[in-house]
Amino acid sequence: MKFLLLQNKKWLLMLCMVLSYGATAVELDRRSVEFKTPADIKWVRNAAGTNEQAILFGDPAKPGPYVVRIKWLPGNFSKPHFHNGDRFFVVVSGTWWVGTGDKFDTEQTVAVPAGSYVIHKGGQVHFDGAKGEEAIIQVSGIGPVKTEQLADHKH
């Protein structure tokens, strides 16, 4: 009986701690710290239906720094293209597949696992995407970003 009473006190104490946590949550000064929870992140699917994008900071189409997340849907890749400046990536989840050169071949890509860091050099041709699983990547750089498809560039 004493053991059950002790166990109940532990559960009651834990319940009180959990309930009091919500009551004493700290309010941050948003002038000092800005954040978005996963529920606050707004994903927008591209016209081709191959990926979704969420702008976290700035605007890649305008001058200045930006941070964007890209969610590659399984089985989808970009075609060979290049950008006007360097872009810096972190693989947040899944496996991102990256290839280089003007010949599009998903079998000639390298698996980049979650937690990896990648730099796409400005002016260099590459393609990327997801194979069997969704991949979320976070890209940052300095805008405005101009993307040129290799096919468009050859005309």
PDB file of C-alpha atoms in Angstrom, residues 30 33-44 52-61 65-71 88 90 92 136-141:
ATOM      1  CA  ARG A  30      10.112  39.347 -30.543  1.00  0.00           C
ATOM      2  CA  VAL A  33      14.255  36.679 -31.035  1.00  0.00           C
ATOM      3  CA  GLU A  34      12.062  35.648 -33.930  1.00  0.00           C
ATOM      4  CA  PHE A  35      11.038  32.044 -34.545  1.00  0.00           C
ATOM      5  CA  LYS A  36       8.554  29.882 -36.385  1.00  0.00           C
ATOM      6  CA  THR A  37       7.235  26.598 -35.062  1.00  0.00           C
ATOM      7  CA  PRO A  38       6.523  23.837 -37.597  1.00  0.00           C
ATOM      8  CA  ALA A  39       2.830  24.822 -37.498  1.00  0.00           C
ATOM      9  CA  ASP A  40       3.785  28.416 -38.474  1.00  0.00           C
ATOM     10  CA  ILE A  41       5.729  27.352 -41.583  1.00  0.00           C
ATOM     11  CA  LYS A  42       3.638  27.820 -44.725  1.00  0.00           C
ATOM     12  CA  TRP A  43       4.486  25.388 -47.531  1.00  0.00           C
ATOM     13  CA  VAL A  44       3.598  26.247 -51.151  1.00  0.00           C
ATOM     14  CA  GLU A  52       7.021  22.504 -51.858  1.00  0.00           C
ATOM     15  CA  GLN A  53       8.768  25.628 -50.655  1.00  0.00           C
ATOM     16  CA  ALA A  54       8.591  27.660 -47.447  1.00  0.00           C
ATOM     17  CA  ILE A  55      10.287  31.046 -47.176  1.00  0.00           C
ATOM     18  CA  LEU A  56      11.602  31.389 -43.627  1.00  0.00           C
ATOM     19  CA  PHE A  57      13.433  34.692 -43.972  1.00  0.00           C
ATOM     20  CA  GLY A  58      13.871  37.349 -46.637  1.00  0.00           C
ATOM     21  CA  ASP A  59      12.931  36.835 -50.267  1.00  0.00           C
ATOM     22  CA  PRO A  60      15.213  35.042 -52.760  1.00  0.00           C
ATOM     23  CA  ALA A  61      13.796  37.244 -55.553  1.00  0.00           C
ATOM     24  CA  PRO A  65      19.906  37.407 -47.408  1.00  0.00           C
ATOM     25  CA  TYR A  66      17.238  34.705 -47.491  1.00  0.00           C
ATOM     26  CA  VAL A  67      16.488  31.308 -45.942  1.00  0.00           C
ATOM     27  CA  VAL A  68      14.131  28.865 -47.681  1.00  0.00           C
ATOM     28  CA  ARG A  69      13.118  25.271 -47.036  1.00  0.00           C
ATOM     29  CA  ILE A  70      12.417  22.986 -49.962  1.00  0.00           C
ATOM     30  CA  LYS A  71      10.516  19.743 -49.544  1.00  0.00           C
ATOM     31  CA  PHE A  88      24.242  27.012 -49.043  1.00  0.00           C
ATOM     32  CA  VAL A  90      21.580  21.796 -44.979  1.00  0.00           C
ATOM     33  CA  VAL A  92      17.104  18.648 -42.694  1.00  0.00           C
ATOM     34  CA  ILE A 136      13.697  18.485 -46.835  1.00  0.00           C
ATOM     35  CA  ILE A 137      16.575  20.858 -47.461  1.00  0.00           C
ATOM     36  CA  GLN A 138      17.206  24.361 -46.179  1.00  0.00           C
ATOM     37  CA  VAL A 139      18.926  26.815 -48.499  1.00  0.00           C
ATOM     38  CA  SER A 140      20.360  30.229 -47.751  1.00  0.00           C
ATOM     39  CA  GLY A 141      22.116  32.814 -49.848  1.00  0.00           C
TER      40      GLY A 141
END
